[in-house]
Amino acid sequence: MNLVIAATNAVAIPTIESLREEHSLTIVTMPDSPVGRGKVLTPSAIAIKYPEAKKPDSEPVLAEILGGKDLLITIGYGRILKEATLNIPKFGGINLHFSLLPKWRGAAPVQRAIEAGDKRTGVTVFQMDKGMDTGPIWSQIEFNIPEFATSVSLFDELSKIGVDAVNQSIMKIAKGEKPMAQTGEATYAGKISKQECIIDWNDSAQVIERKVRAFADNPGVTSKIRDGILKIEEVSVAEESLRPGEINAKGLVGTSTQAIQLIKVTPAGKKTMLVRDWLNGFKVQPGERFE
């Protein structure tokens, strides 16, 4: 087939590598975007990996690229497309989504699954329509979430599984088969706000631990202490107990249940470090607490 794959995040790379072996493939990604305090224009992970990738700056420009193509495949592209654009390729457009639809429709399915403590997830390839992840399903593959999975590690696992799901879907499309309607209760994985990534130490240790695994990579989990912001990168649930927010010299912090053991942190303006290295300079005082 003559395919267009539109992607921005590195999770699309395994699928791109597979498809380019057997299909004519045009790679599309988002234009360079400002990153960091200096707002430096930075190419996407896909643009870095594939310098030949096209970067349409508008949907009409993308529509021109889709003309005469057989199928559009989107994987974390970052742009919601109009139905008229989706209908340009011969077989329309399909999307690789990182959940078992209709569960966790929306922007952050992997992070929300971890935050919720789900035991099972997977990937879904569906025919795109005018709704948000509502189209009929071509292929679905289940995956058991490892006990201490982070959003980074789970994305990596699902990106590999997604290769088979996309290839299965293309085969079905080529054979003239029909996708199956989504069934079951829909849930929504809304965008992650920075506000919800500020730790509330009155939550349980389990809730906080899952939040760190889900959100530490992006947008980052934080807590305030001594008028400074500390990014919390990695934690575990301990057996000891402390008052909510209280930190001791071992890097244990109290919650409404057991304490949380800090493992890796990033102080403002510094690199990520083990908590013992941070504590060497921080010098916890008796009764000191996160705000």
mmCIF file of N, CA, C and O in Angstrom, residues 27-103:
data_model
loop_
_atom_site.group_PDB
_atom_site.id
_atom_site.type_symbol
_atom_site.label_atom_id
_atom_site.label_comp_id
_atom_site.label_asym_id
_atom_site.label_seq_id
_atom_site.Cartn_x
_atom_site.Cartn_y
_atom_site.Cartn_z
ATOM 1 N N ILE A 27 6.301 9.835 5.628
ATOM 2 C CA ILE A 27 6.267 10.147 7.058
ATOM 3 C C ILE A 27 5.952 11.625 7.242
ATOM 4 O O ILE A 27 6.563 12.493 6.606
ATOM 5 N N VAL A 28 4.994 11.883 8.125
ATOM 6 C CA VAL A 28 4.562 13.254 8.425
ATOM 7 C C VAL A 28 4.680 13.473 9.928
ATOM 8 O O VAL A 28 4.353 12.589 10.727
ATOM 9 N N THR A 29 5.133 14.649 10.327
ATOM 10 C CA THR A 29 5.199 14.985 11.746
ATOM 11 C C THR A 29 4.829 16.450 11.938
ATOM 12 O O THR A 29 4.615 17.183 10.969
ATOM 13 N N MET A 30 4.733 16.869 13.184
ATOM 14 C CA MET A 30 4.385 18.263 13.470
ATOM 15 C C MET A 30 5.580 19.176 13.220
ATOM 16 O O MET A 30 6.736 18.749 13.317
ATOM 17 N N PRO A 31 5.332 20.447 12.912
ATOM 18 C CA PRO A 31 6.439 21.399 12.756
ATOM 19 C C PRO A 31 7.243 21.527 14.049
ATOM 20 O O PRO A 31 6.750 21.203 15.142
ATOM 21 N N ASP A 32 8.478 22.001 13.933
ATOM 22 C CA ASP A 32 9.307 22.235 15.116
ATOM 23 C C ASP A 32 8.565 23.164 16.079
ATOM 24 O O ASP A 32 7.886 24.112 15.665
ATOM 25 N N SER A 33 8.702 22.872 17.373
ATOM 26 C CA SER A 33 7.965 23.644 18.377
ATOM 27 C C SER A 33 8.925 24.206 19.421
ATOM 28 O O SER A 33 9.990 23.635 19.686
ATOM 29 N N PRO A 34 8.573 25.352 20.052
ATOM 30 C CA PRO A 34 9.444 25.952 21.070
ATOM 31 C C PRO A 34 9.483 25.098 22.335
ATOM 32 O O PRO A 34 8.447 24.649 22.831
ATOM 33 N N VAL A 35 10.692 24.880 22.860
ATOM 34 C CA VAL A 35 10.883 24.019 24.025
ATOM 35 C C VAL A 35 11.761 24.738 25.043
ATOM 36 O O VAL A 35 12.729 25.424 24.683
ATOM 37 N N GLY A 36 11.443 24.556 26.340
ATOM 38 C CA GLY A 36 12.277 25.085 27.414
ATOM 39 C C GLY A 36 12.072 26.565 27.656
ATOM 40 O O GLY A 36 11.300 27.240 26.979
ATOM 41 N N ARG A 37 12.814 27.056 28.627
ATOM 42 C CA ARG A 37 12.685 28.474 28.996
ATOM 43 C C ARG A 37 13.101 29.395 27.860
ATOM 44 O O ARG A 37 12.578 30.488 27.695
ATOM 45 N N GLY A 38 14.067 28.942 27.060
ATOM 46 C CA GLY A 38 14.533 29.754 25.948
ATOM 47 C C GLY A 38 13.653 29.674 24.722
ATOM 48 O O GLY A 38 13.884 30.378 23.739
ATOM 49 N N LYS A 39 12.611 28.789 24.783
ATOM 50 C CA LYS A 39 11.684 28.608 23.663
ATOM 51 C C LYS A 39 12.442 28.344 22.351
ATOM 52 O O LYS A 39 12.158 28.946 21.313
ATOM 53 N N VAL A 40 13.393 27.425 22.428
ATOM 54 C CA VAL A 40 14.192 27.071 21.259
ATOM 55 C C VAL A 40 13.374 26.145 20.366
ATOM 56 O O VAL A 40 12.815 25.141 20.833
ATOM 57 N N LEU A 41 13.286 26.452 19.078
ATOM 58 C CA LEU A 41 12.551 25.605 18.151
ATOM 59 C C LEU A 41 13.237 24.246 18.055
ATOM 60 O O LEU A 41 14.423 24.155 17.719
ATOM 61 N N THR A 42 12.469 23.198 18.358
ATOM 62 C CA THR A 42 13.031 21.851 18.468
ATOM 63 C C THR A 42 12.211 20.877 17.639
ATOM 64 O O THR A 42 10.981 20.865 17.723
ATOM 65 N N PRO A 43 12.866 20.049 16.827
ATOM 66 C CA PRO A 43 12.119 19.064 16.035
ATOM 67 C C PRO A 43 11.561 17.952 16.901
ATOM 68 O O PRO A 43 12.073 17.666 17.992
ATOM 69 N N SER A 44 10.508 17.305 16.429
ATOM 70 C CA SER A 44 9.923 16.172 17.142
ATOM 71 C C SER A 44 10.864 14.984 17.114
ATOM 72 O O SER A 44 11.832 14.941 16.335
ATOM 73 N N ALA A 45 10.582 13.994 17.948
ATOM 74 C CA ALA A 45 11.382 12.764 17.955
ATOM 75 C C ALA A 45 11.360 12.094 16.591
ATOM 76 O O ALA A 45 12.359 11.505 16.144
ATOM 77 N N ILE A 46 10.227 12.178 15.909
ATOM 78 C CA ILE A 46 10.109 11.567 14.575
ATOM 79 C C ILE A 46 10.953 12.333 13.557
ATOM 80 O O ILE A 46 11.626 11.738 12.713
ATOM 81 N N ALA A 47 10.954 13.657 13.641
ATOM 82 C CA ALA A 47 11.759 14.455 12.712
ATOM 83 C C ALA A 47 13.248 14.207 12.918
ATOM 84 O O ALA A 47 14.032 14.215 11.958
ATOM 85 N N ILE A 48 13.648 13.982 14.161
ATOM 86 C CA ILE A 48 15.056 13.698 14.444
ATOM 87 C C ILE A 48 15.452 12.334 13.877
ATOM 88 O O ILE A 48 16.518 12.181 13.274
ATOM 89 N N LYS A 49 14.595 11.353 14.058
ATOM 90 C CA LYS A 49 14.872 10.005 13.574
ATOM 91 C C LYS A 49 14.790 9.928 12.056
ATOM 92 O O LYS A 49 15.569 9.210 11.414
ATOM 93 N N TYR A 50 13.841 10.664 11.467
ATOM 94 C CA TYR A 50 13.603 10.602 10.023
ATOM 95 C C TYR A 50 13.675 12.014 9.440
ATOM 96 O O TYR A 50 12.651 12.702 9.349
ATOM 97 N N PRO A 51 14.859 12.468 9.064
ATOM 98 C CA PRO A 51 15.013 13.832 8.541
ATOM 99 C C PRO A 51 14.162 14.101 7.300
ATOM 100 O O PRO A 51 13.879 15.259 6.987
ATOM 101 N N GLU A 52 13.758 13.026 6.606
ATOM 102 C CA GLU A 52 12.937 13.206 5.403
ATOM 103 C C GLU A 52 11.470 13.476 5.709
ATOM 104 O O GLU A 52 10.673 13.748 4.799
ATOM 105 N N ALA A 53 11.092 13.405 6.981
ATOM 106 C CA ALA A 53 9.692 13.593 7.355
ATOM 107 C C ALA A 53 9.188 14.971 6.936
ATOM 108 O O ALA A 53 9.875 15.980 7.102
ATOM 109 N N LYS A 54 7.979 15.010 6.406
ATOM 110 C CA LYS A 54 7.343 16.273 6.031
ATOM 111 C C LYS A 54 6.717 16.900 7.271
ATOM 112 O O LYS A 54 6.272 16.195 8.175
ATOM 113 N N LYS A 55 6.664 18.227 7.305
ATOM 114 C CA LYS A 55 6.150 18.952 8.469
ATOM 115 C C LYS A 55 5.063 19.940 8.046
ATOM 116 O O LYS A 55 5.260 21.168 8.099
ATOM 117 N N PRO A 56 3.904 19.456 7.623
ATOM 118 C CA PRO A 56 2.842 20.381 7.211
ATOM 119 C C PRO A 56 2.428 21.285 8.362
ATOM 120 O O PRO A 56 2.197 20.823 9.473
ATOM 121 N N ASP A 57 2.333 22.580 8.069
ATOM 122 C CA ASP A 57 1.998 23.532 9.125
ATOM 123 C C ASP A 57 0.513 23.829 9.218
ATOM 124 O O ASP A 57 0.088 24.679 9.997
ATOM 125 N N SER A 58 -0.275 23.129 8.419
ATOM 126 C CA SER A 58 -1.723 23.305 8.481
ATOM 127 C C SER A 58 -2.397 22.047 7.935
ATOM 128 O O SER A 58 -1.769 21.236 7.238
ATOM 129 N N GLU A 59 -3.671 21.909 8.235
ATOM 130 C CA GLU A 59 -4.401 20.745 7.744
ATOM 131 C C GLU A 59 -4.552 20.752 6.210
ATOM 132 O O GLU A 59 -4.451 19.688 5.592
ATOM 133 N N PRO A 60 -4.772 21.894 5.569
ATOM 134 C CA PRO A 60 -4.821 21.891 4.103
ATOM 135 C C PRO A 60 -3.529 21.379 3.453
ATOM 136 O O PRO A 60 -3.566 20.702 2.426
ATOM 137 N N VAL A 61 -2.390 21.708 4.057
ATOM 138 C CA VAL A 61 -1.119 21.213 3.523
ATOM 139 C C VAL A 61 -1.034 19.702 3.688
ATOM 140 O O VAL A 61 -0.587 18.973 2.803
ATOM 141 N N LEU A 62 -1.474 19.199 4.839
ATOM 142 C CA LEU A 62 -1.520 17.750 5.044
ATOM 143 C C LEU A 62 -2.456 17.106 4.030
ATOM 144 O O LEU A 62 -2.158 16.034 3.489
ATOM 145 N N ALA A 63 -3.585 17.752 3.754
ATOM 146 C CA ALA A 63 -4.549 17.204 2.799
ATOM 147 C C ALA A 63 -3.915 17.018 1.426
ATOM 148 O O ALA A 63 -4.188 16.022 0.728
ATOM 149 N N GLU A 64 -3.040 17.926 1.038
ATOM 150 C CA GLU A 64 -2.350 17.787 -0.240
ATOM 151 C C GLU A 64 -1.455 16.549 -0.252
ATOM 152 O O GLU A 64 -1.364 15.834 -1.252
ATOM 153 N N ILE A 65 -0.800 16.296 0.872
ATOM 154 C CA ILE A 65 0.080 15.127 0.981
ATOM 155 C C ILE A 65 -0.731 13.834 0.879
ATOM 156 O O ILE A 65 -0.275 12.833 0.313
ATOM 157 N N LEU A 66 -1.954 13.851 1.403
ATOM 158 C CA LEU A 66 -2.793 12.646 1.430
ATOM 159 C C LEU A 66 -3.393 12.314 0.069
ATOM 160 O O LEU A 66 -3.871 11.187 -0.137
ATOM 161 N N GLY A 67 -3.380 13.257 -0.847
ATOM 162 C CA GLY A 67 -3.979 13.017 -2.162
ATOM 163 C C GLY A 67 -3.333 11.851 -2.886
ATOM 164 O O GLY A 67 -2.107 11.754 -2.977
ATOM 165 N N GLY A 68 -4.154 10.906 -3.363
ATOM 166 C CA GLY A 68 -3.657 9.752 -4.102
ATOM 167 C C GLY A 68 -3.099 8.634 -3.250
ATOM 168 O O GLY A 68 -2.644 7.609 -3.781
ATOM 169 N N LYS A 69 -3.138 8.770 -1.910
ATOM 170 C CA LYS A 69 -2.608 7.743 -1.017
ATOM 171 C C LYS A 69 -3.707 6.729 -0.665
ATOM 172 O O LYS A 69 -4.904 7.007 -0.776
ATOM 173 N N ASP A 70 -3.286 5.553 -0.222
ATOM 174 C CA ASP A 70 -4.241 4.495 0.121
ATOM 175 C C ASP A 70 -4.775 4.609 1.547
ATOM 176 O O ASP A 70 -5.948 4.345 1.801
ATOM 177 N N LEU A 71 -3.889 4.987 2.490
ATOM 178 C CA LEU A 71 -4.291 4.934 3.893
ATOM 179 C C LEU A 71 -3.447 5.901 4.720
ATOM 180 O O LEU A 71 -2.231 6.002 4.521
ATOM 181 N N LEU A 72 -4.098 6.588 5.653
ATOM 182 C CA LEU A 72 -3.419 7.407 6.654
ATOM 183 C C LEU A 72 -3.384 6.641 7.966
ATOM 184 O O LEU A 72 -4.395 6.084 8.394
ATOM 185 N N ILE A 73 -2.224 6.614 8.620
ATOM 186 C CA ILE A 73 -2.077 6.001 9.942
ATOM 187 C C ILE A 73 -1.547 7.065 10.886
ATOM 188 O O ILE A 73 -0.491 7.664 10.620
ATOM 189 N N THR A 74 -2.248 7.339 11.968
ATOM 190 C CA THR A 74 -1.766 8.310 12.953
ATOM 191 C C THR A 74 -1.390 7.587 14.244
ATOM 192 O O THR A 74 -2.074 6.658 14.675
ATOM 193 N N ILE A 75 -0.287 8.040 14.843
ATOM 194 C CA ILE A 75 0.181 7.504 16.125
ATOM 195 C C ILE A 75 0.691 8.683 16.944
ATOM 196 O O ILE A 75 1.787 9.185 16.710
ATOM 197 N N GLY A 76 -0.105 9.155 17.873
ATOM 198 C CA GLY A 76 0.317 10.285 18.691
ATOM 199 C C GLY A 76 0.724 11.487 17.872
ATOM 200 O O GLY A 76 1.719 12.145 18.166
ATOM 201 N N TYR A 77 -0.066 11.810 16.867
ATOM 202 C CA TYR A 77 0.284 12.898 15.953
ATOM 203 C C TYR A 77 0.158 14.265 16.617
ATOM 204 O O TYR A 77 0.985 15.144 16.416
ATOM 205 N N GLY A 78 -0.891 14.466 17.418
ATOM 206 C CA GLY A 78 -1.052 15.735 18.108
ATOM 207 C C GLY A 78 -1.919 16.740 17.389
ATOM 208 O O GLY A 78 -1.951 17.922 17.766
ATOM 209 N N ARG A 79 -2.617 16.301 16.356
ATOM 210 C CA ARG A 79 -3.514 17.204 15.623
ATOM 211 C C ARG A 79 -4.823 16.473 15.344
ATOM 212 O O ARG A 79 -4.814 15.369 14.800
ATOM 213 N N ILE A 80 -5.953 17.045 15.753
ATOM 214 C CA ILE A 80 -7.260 16.468 15.472
ATOM 215 C C ILE A 80 -7.667 16.856 14.056
ATOM 216 O O ILE A 80 -7.708 18.037 13.724
ATOM 217 N N LEU A 81 -7.955 15.870 13.235
ATOM 218 C CA LEU A 81 -8.205 16.108 11.811
ATOM 219 C C LEU A 81 -9.702 16.112 11.495
ATOM 220 O O LEU A 81 -10.479 15.377 12.093
ATOM 221 N N LYS A 82 -10.064 16.938 10.527
ATOM 222 C CA LYS A 82 -11.447 17.000 10.083
ATOM 223 C C LYS A 82 -11.814 15.732 9.313
ATOM 224 O O LYS A 82 -10.960 15.075 8.711
ATOM 225 N N GLU A 83 -13.102 15.416 9.340
ATOM 226 C CA GLU A 83 -13.568 14.207 8.665
ATOM 227 C C GLU A 83 -13.254 14.249 7.170
ATOM 228 O O GLU A 83 -12.898 13.231 6.567
ATOM 229 N N ALA A 84 -13.351 15.431 6.571
ATOM 230 C CA ALA A 84 -13.063 15.558 5.138
ATOM 231 C C ALA A 84 -11.608 15.202 4.832
ATOM 232 O O ALA A 84 -11.311 14.580 3.805
ATOM 233 N N THR A 85 -10.714 15.562 5.726
ATOM 234 C CA THR A 85 -9.295 15.216 5.543
ATOM 235 C C THR A 85 -9.084 13.717 5.683
ATOM 236 O O THR A 85 -8.341 13.102 4.905
ATOM 237 N N LEU A 86 -9.747 13.119 6.668
ATOM 238 C CA LEU A 86 -9.619 11.673 6.893
ATOM 239 C C LEU A 86 -10.119 10.874 5.694
ATOM 240 O O LEU A 86 -9.653 9.757 5.448
ATOM 241 N N ASN A 87 -11.043 11.429 4.959
ATOM 242 C CA ASN A 87 -11.647 10.702 3.839
ATOM 243 C C ASN A 87 -10.858 10.824 2.536
ATOM 244 O O ASN A 87 -11.236 10.218 1.526
ATOM 245 N N ILE A 88 -9.766 11.568 2.530
ATOM 246 C CA ILE A 88 -9.002 11.747 1.299
ATOM 247 C C ILE A 88 -8.334 10.452 0.824
ATOM 248 O O ILE A 88 -8.452 10.080 -0.344
ATOM 249 N N PRO A 89 -7.612 9.709 1.681
ATOM 250 C CA PRO A 89 -7.016 8.453 1.221
ATOM 251 C C PRO A 89 -8.097 7.434 0.844
ATOM 252 O O PRO A 89 -9.242 7.497 1.331
ATOM 253 N N LYS A 90 -7.741 6.500 0.012
ATOM 254 C CA LYS A 90 -8.684 5.495 -0.487
ATOM 255 C C LYS A 90 -9.404 4.777 0.649
ATOM 256 O O LYS A 90 -10.621 4.565 0.599
ATOM 257 N N PHE A 91 -8.666 4.379 1.683
ATOM 258 C CA PHE A 91 -9.242 3.638 2.805
ATOM 259 C C PHE A 91 -9.371 4.490 4.067
ATOM 260 O O PHE A 91 -9.537 3.951 5.169
ATOM 261 N N GLY A 92 -9.304 5.802 3.920
ATOM 262 C CA GLY A 92 -9.483 6.684 5.070
ATOM 263 C C GLY A 92 -8.280 6.683 5.986
ATOM 264 O O GLY A 92 -7.132 6.522 5.556
ATOM 265 N N GLY A 93 -8.538 6.856 7.285
ATOM 266 C CA GLY A 93 -7.458 6.930 8.269
ATOM 267 C C GLY A 93 -7.704 6.008 9.444
ATOM 268 O O GLY A 93 -8.838 5.828 9.891
ATOM 269 N N ILE A 94 -6.622 5.414 9.943
ATOM 270 C CA ILE A 94 -6.692 4.589 11.150
ATOM 271 C C ILE A 94 -5.739 5.161 12.187
ATOM 272 O O ILE A 94 -4.786 5.870 11.856
ATOM 273 N N ASN A 95 -6.017 4.846 13.443
ATOM 274 C CA ASN A 95 -5.198 5.358 14.538
ATOM 275 C C ASN A 95 -4.772 4.206 15.441
ATOM 276 O O ASN A 95 -5.573 3.312 15.745
ATOM 277 N N LEU A 96 -3.503 4.232 15.864
ATOM 278 C CA LEU A 96 -3.016 3.303 16.890
ATOM 279 C C LEU A 96 -3.132 3.997 18.229
ATOM 280 O O LEU A 96 -2.454 4.987 18.496
ATOM 281 N N HIS A 97 -4.013 3.457 19.079
ATOM 282 C CA HIS A 97 -4.315 4.067 20.381
ATOM 283 C C HIS A 97 -3.843 3.123 21.483
ATOM 284 O O HIS A 97 -4.034 1.909 21.394
ATOM 285 N N PHE A 98 -3.275 3.695 22.546
ATOM 286 C CA PHE A 98 -2.648 2.874 23.575
ATOM 287 C C PHE A 98 -3.572 2.592 24.760
ATOM 288 O O PHE A 98 -3.285 2.940 25.903
ATOM 289 N N SER A 99 -4.700 1.967 24.447
ATOM 290 C CA SER A 99 -5.607 1.441 25.471
ATOM 291 C C SER A 99 -6.548 0.452 24.796
ATOM 292 O O SER A 99 -6.533 0.306 23.571
ATOM 293 N N LEU A 100 -7.353 -0.214 25.597
ATOM 294 C CA LEU A 100 -8.371 -1.122 25.068
ATOM 295 C C LEU A 100 -9.675 -0.344 24.956
ATOM 296 O O LEU A 100 -10.499 -0.333 25.870
ATOM 297 N N LEU A 101 -9.845 0.327 23.840
ATOM 298 C CA LEU A 101 -11.055 1.129 23.643
ATOM 299 C C LEU A 101 -12.314 0.265 23.769
ATOM 300 O O LEU A 101 -12.297 -0.913 23.424
ATOM 301 N N PRO A 102 -13.388 0.856 24.356
ATOM 302 C CA PRO A 102 -13.595 2.292 24.616
ATOM 303 C C PRO A 102 -13.047 2.799 25.949
ATOM 304 O O PRO A 102 -13.357 3.928 26.333
ATOM 305 N N LYS A 103 -12.259 1.989 26.671
ATOM 306 C CA LYS A 103 -11.670 2.490 27.910
ATOM 307 C C LYS A 103 -10.514 3.428 27.593
ATOM 308 O O LYS A 103 -9.699 3.147 26.724
#
